[in-house]
Short mmCIF file of C-alpha atoms in Angstrom, two decimals:
data_model
loop_
_atom_site.label_atom_id
_atom_site.label_comp_id
_atom_site.label_asym_id
_atom_site.label_seq_id
_atom_site.Cartn_x
_atom_site.Cartn_y
_atom_site.Cartn_z
CA GLY A 233 145.63 15.18 18.04
CA ALA A 234 148.62 16.95 16.61
CA VAL A 235 151.19 14.84 14.81
CA VAL A 236 154.95 15.15 14.93
CA SER A 237 156.85 13.19 12.34
CA GLN A 238 160.45 12.22 13.01
CA HIS A 239 162.72 10.72 10.38
CA PRO A 240 164.57 8.43 10.11
CA SER A 241 163.40 5.87 12.67
CA TRP A 242 166.66 3.95 12.54
CA VAL A 243 170.10 4.84 11.30
CA ILE A 244 173.33 2.91 11.37
CA CYS A 245 176.46 4.75 10.38
CA LYS A 246 180.21 4.49 10.50
CA SER A 247 182.21 6.39 13.06
CA GLY A 248 183.14 9.85 11.81
CA THR A 249 180.11 10.42 9.62
CA SER A 250 177.39 12.98 10.26
CA VAL A 251 173.75 12.09 10.69
CA LYS A 252 170.77 14.39 10.24
CA ILE A 253 167.47 13.78 12.01
CA GLU A 254 164.35 15.65 10.97
CA CYS A 255 161.41 16.60 13.12
CA ARG A 256 158.27 17.94 11.45
CA SER A 257 155.01 19.19 12.87
CA LEU A 258 152.47 17.99 10.33
CA ASP A 259 149.31 19.87 11.20
CA PHE A 260 150.39 22.76 13.35
CA GLN A 261 153.06 25.40 13.57
CA ALA A 262 155.67 24.82 16.22
CA THR A 263 157.63 27.86 17.27
CA THR A 264 159.46 25.71 19.79
CA MET A 265 160.79 22.20 19.52
CA PHE A 266 162.81 20.23 22.02
CA TRP A 267 165.42 17.56 21.41
CA TYR A 268 165.97 14.73 23.87
CA ARG A 269 168.40 11.86 24.05
CA GLN A 270 167.78 8.59 25.85
CA PHE A 271 170.40 5.96 26.63
CA PRO A 272 169.25 2.39 27.42
CA LYS A 273 167.40 2.14 30.73
CA GLN A 274 167.86 5.83 31.36
CA SER A 275 165.52 8.76 31.13
CA LEU A 276 164.99 11.25 28.38
CA MET A 277 167.62 13.91 28.79
CA LEU A 278 166.84 17.33 27.39
CA MET A 279 169.58 18.35 24.97
CA ALA A 280 168.38 21.63 23.57
CA THR A 281 165.48 23.92 22.89
CA SER A 282 165.01 24.85 19.27
CA ASN A 283 163.35 28.15 18.44
CA GLU A 284 162.20 29.02 14.95
CA GLY A 285 164.41 31.64 13.38
CA SER A 286 166.94 31.86 16.19
CA LYS A 287 169.78 29.91 17.68
CA ALA A 288 169.03 26.86 19.75
CA THR A 289 169.54 26.92 23.49
CA TYR A 290 171.63 24.00 24.68
CA GLU A 291 171.55 22.33 28.06
CA GLN A 292 174.66 22.30 30.19
CA GLY A 293 177.09 19.65 29.03
CA VAL A 294 175.69 19.35 25.50
CA GLU A 295 178.19 20.39 22.83
CA LYS A 296 176.56 22.77 20.39
CA ASP A 297 179.21 22.14 17.75
CA LYS A 298 178.62 18.43 18.03
CA PHE A 299 174.83 18.57 17.89
CA LEU A 300 173.81 21.16 15.32
CA ILE A 301 170.21 22.27 15.47
CA ASN A 302 168.44 24.19 12.75
CA HIS A 303 164.87 25.39 13.06
CA ALA A 304 164.43 27.19 9.78
CA SER A 305 160.64 27.02 9.55
CA LEU A 306 157.66 26.72 11.82
CA THR A 307 157.23 23.07 10.92
CA LEU A 308 160.75 21.71 10.72
CA SER A 309 163.67 21.34 13.10
CA THR A 310 166.74 19.26 12.32
CA LEU A 311 169.39 17.79 14.58
CA THR A 312 172.72 16.90 13.00
CA VAL A 313 175.08 14.71 14.94
CA THR A 314 178.44 15.68 13.50
CA SER A 315 181.36 13.26 13.33
CA ALA A 316 179.37 10.63 15.18
CA HIS A 317 181.17 8.18 17.44
CA PRO A 318 179.97 5.01 19.15
CA GLU A 319 179.27 6.90 22.36
CA ASP A 320 176.71 8.97 20.44
CA SER A 321 174.65 5.83 19.87
CA SER A 322 171.35 6.58 21.52
CA PHE A 323 167.63 7.12 21.05
CA TYR A 324 166.93 10.70 19.97
CA ILE A 325 163.41 12.13 20.31
CA CYS A 326 162.03 15.48 19.33
CA SER A 327 158.95 17.18 20.66
CA ALA A 328 157.00 20.17 19.47
CA MET A 329 154.89 22.62 21.35
CA THR A 330 151.68 24.06 19.97
CA GLY A 331 150.85 26.74 22.44
CA GLY A 332 152.56 29.25 24.66
CA THR A 333 152.79 26.97 27.68
CA ILE A 334 153.73 23.34 27.81
CA ASN A 335 150.77 21.69 29.53
CA GLU A 336 149.13 19.12 27.30
CA LYS A 337 150.19 20.78 24.07
CA LEU A 338 153.51 18.98 23.76
CA PHE A 339 153.72 16.26 21.13
CA PHE A 340 156.55 13.82 20.60
CA GLY A 341 158.03 12.36 17.48
CA SER A 342 158.46 8.60 17.32
CA GLY A 343 162.18 8.78 17.92
CA THR A 344 165.35 7.88 16.04
CA GLN A 345 167.58 5.03 17.10
CA LEU A 346 171.15 5.91 16.14
CA SER A 347 173.80 3.22 16.10
CA VAL A 348 177.36 4.28 15.35
CA LEU A 349 179.74 1.50 14.44
CA ARG B 227 171.02 16.41 42.94
CA LYS B 228 168.91 15.40 39.94
CA GLU B 229 166.09 17.73 39.00
CA VAL B 230 163.57 14.90 39.04
CA GLU B 231 164.02 11.64 40.94
CA GLN B 232 161.91 8.52 40.85
CA ASP B 233 161.75 5.12 42.49
CA PRO B 234 164.18 3.00 40.49
CA GLY B 235 161.97 -0.08 40.27
CA PRO B 236 161.39 -2.45 38.66
CA PHE B 237 158.01 -3.26 40.12
CA ASN B 238 156.82 -6.79 39.42
CA VAL B 239 153.17 -7.20 40.37
CA PRO B 240 150.38 -9.67 39.64
CA GLU B 241 147.32 -8.68 37.68
CA GLY B 242 144.82 -6.89 39.84
CA ALA B 243 147.40 -5.43 42.20
CA THR B 244 147.58 -1.80 43.21
CA VAL B 245 150.93 -0.16 42.64
CA ALA B 246 152.21 3.30 43.57
CA PHE B 247 155.00 5.29 42.01
CA ASN B 248 156.70 8.24 43.64
CA CYS B 249 158.63 11.16 42.26
CA THR B 250 160.35 14.17 43.80
CA TYR B 251 161.53 17.34 42.13
CA SER B 252 164.08 19.89 43.23
CA ASN B 253 162.95 23.12 41.59
CA SER B 254 160.33 24.86 43.69
CA ALA B 255 159.54 27.13 40.74
CA SER B 256 158.20 24.23 38.68
CA GLN B 257 154.66 24.90 37.55
CA SER B 258 153.39 21.87 35.68
CA PHE B 259 153.62 18.19 36.44
CA PHE B 260 152.87 15.09 34.41
CA TRP B 261 153.03 11.35 34.30
CA TYR B 262 154.04 9.73 31.02
CA ARG B 263 154.09 6.13 29.93
CA GLN B 264 156.86 4.85 27.70
CA ASP B 265 157.03 1.50 25.99
CA CYS B 266 160.37 0.11 24.89
CA ARG B 267 162.01 2.18 22.13
CA LYS B 268 158.90 4.29 21.68
CA GLU B 269 158.12 7.90 22.38
CA PRO B 270 156.58 8.77 25.76
CA LYS B 271 152.83 9.15 25.82
CA LEU B 272 151.07 11.49 28.20
CA LEU B 273 149.17 9.58 30.84
CA MET B 274 147.86 12.47 32.86
CA SER B 275 148.63 15.89 34.21
CA VAL B 276 148.99 16.26 37.95
CA TYR B 277 147.22 18.91 39.99
CA SER B 278 147.43 19.95 43.61
CA SER B 279 143.84 18.89 44.14
CA GLY B 280 144.66 15.43 42.86
CA ASN B 281 143.11 13.93 39.79
CA GLU B 282 141.77 10.58 38.73
CA ASP B 283 141.34 8.95 35.37
CA GLY B 284 139.79 5.52 35.62
CA ARG B 285 142.24 3.26 37.42
CA PHE B 286 144.89 5.97 37.61
CA THR B 287 145.15 8.57 40.36
CA ALA B 288 147.79 11.28 40.52
CA GLN B 289 148.66 13.50 43.46
CA LEU B 290 150.88 16.54 43.87
CA ASN B 291 152.29 17.86 47.12
CA ARG B 292 153.92 21.19 46.41
CA ALA B 293 155.18 21.67 49.95
CA SER B 294 157.12 18.41 49.81
CA GLN B 295 157.81 18.70 46.07
CA TYR B 296 156.43 15.24 45.62
CA ILE B 297 154.30 13.61 42.94
CA SER B 298 152.65 10.22 43.01
CA LEU B 299 150.82 7.90 40.66
CA LEU B 300 148.54 5.11 41.84
CA ILE B 301 147.42 2.36 39.51
CA ARG B 302 144.58 0.18 40.72
CA ASP B 303 143.57 -3.22 39.36
CA SER B 304 146.74 -3.57 37.28
CA LYS B 305 146.38 -5.05 33.81
CA LEU B 306 148.97 -6.86 31.74
CA SER B 307 148.80 -3.95 29.32
CA ASP B 308 149.98 -1.58 32.05
CA SER B 309 153.48 -3.06 31.76
CA ALA B 310 155.69 -0.17 30.70
CA THR B 311 158.04 2.45 32.10
CA TYR B 312 156.37 5.34 33.90
CA LEU B 313 158.09 8.69 33.77
CA CYS B 314 157.26 11.68 35.85
CA ALA B 315 157.95 15.00 34.20
CA VAL B 316 158.19 18.49 35.59
CA THR B 317 158.52 21.83 33.91
CA ARG B 318 161.69 23.56 34.90
CA GLY B 319 159.89 26.73 35.75
CA GLY B 320 161.24 30.18 35.53
CA GLY B 321 161.03 31.94 32.19
CA TYR B 322 160.57 28.89 29.98
CA ASN B 323 158.63 25.70 30.40
CA LYS B 324 161.14 23.01 29.51
CA LEU B 325 159.98 19.53 30.43
CA ILE B 326 162.41 17.54 32.56
CA PHE B 327 161.90 13.81 33.01
CA GLY B 328 162.70 11.46 35.83
CA ALA B 329 164.62 8.28 35.09
CA GLY B 330 161.42 6.26 35.01
CA THR B 331 160.10 3.31 36.93
CA ARG B 332 159.56 0.05 35.12
CA LEU B 333 156.37 -1.84 35.83
CA ALA B 334 155.91 -5.49 34.89
CA VAL B 335 152.45 -6.95 35.46
CA HIS B 336 152.32 -10.73 35.33
CA PRO B 337 149.37 -13.13 35.14
#
């Protein structure tokens, strides 16, 4: 099946620094990627929809200036957590869609555990 | 009201038991429905899609009731390896198929 690579898997940073997470579709072109966040024992919460070549669409309550998304190519979307604080510590997962509808053609990255000290 | 709601769990069952998970969704425009399995600190993995006619894959059976906006997952003959968190997921519907997850139900199968 299709592979989505997410990097890094783990990151520990000091409060106030920015962290970039990359999501790559390795063997297909992804016009749309999604970014999720998951706090311990909670569900995956959709943060934003990333569209190649255009601005991301953010879910209600997600600060676009805090979570910068860039989808500059059909195989790469990045999420930058700017000026990270301890409350941003979470598990971030990207997913990429291969076709025009979601169905079974949605593939997830392996996630990034962010810990902000 | 949350878009997707699930039984909170956890479910602790012995091997061989049958266990059922329930899920309700609020958006009547939702078009696609899924069950995912997630192990701790891993990405969710698609277990099965859910159709109105119901569908079965080995020990797993999924049902959809559009009128009640209700989805279910039945696991028969539970194995130790079934221990995980089960997430139902629903597309938001409307113009774009964003996938919205329930909070998940944790299943622990013990010997």
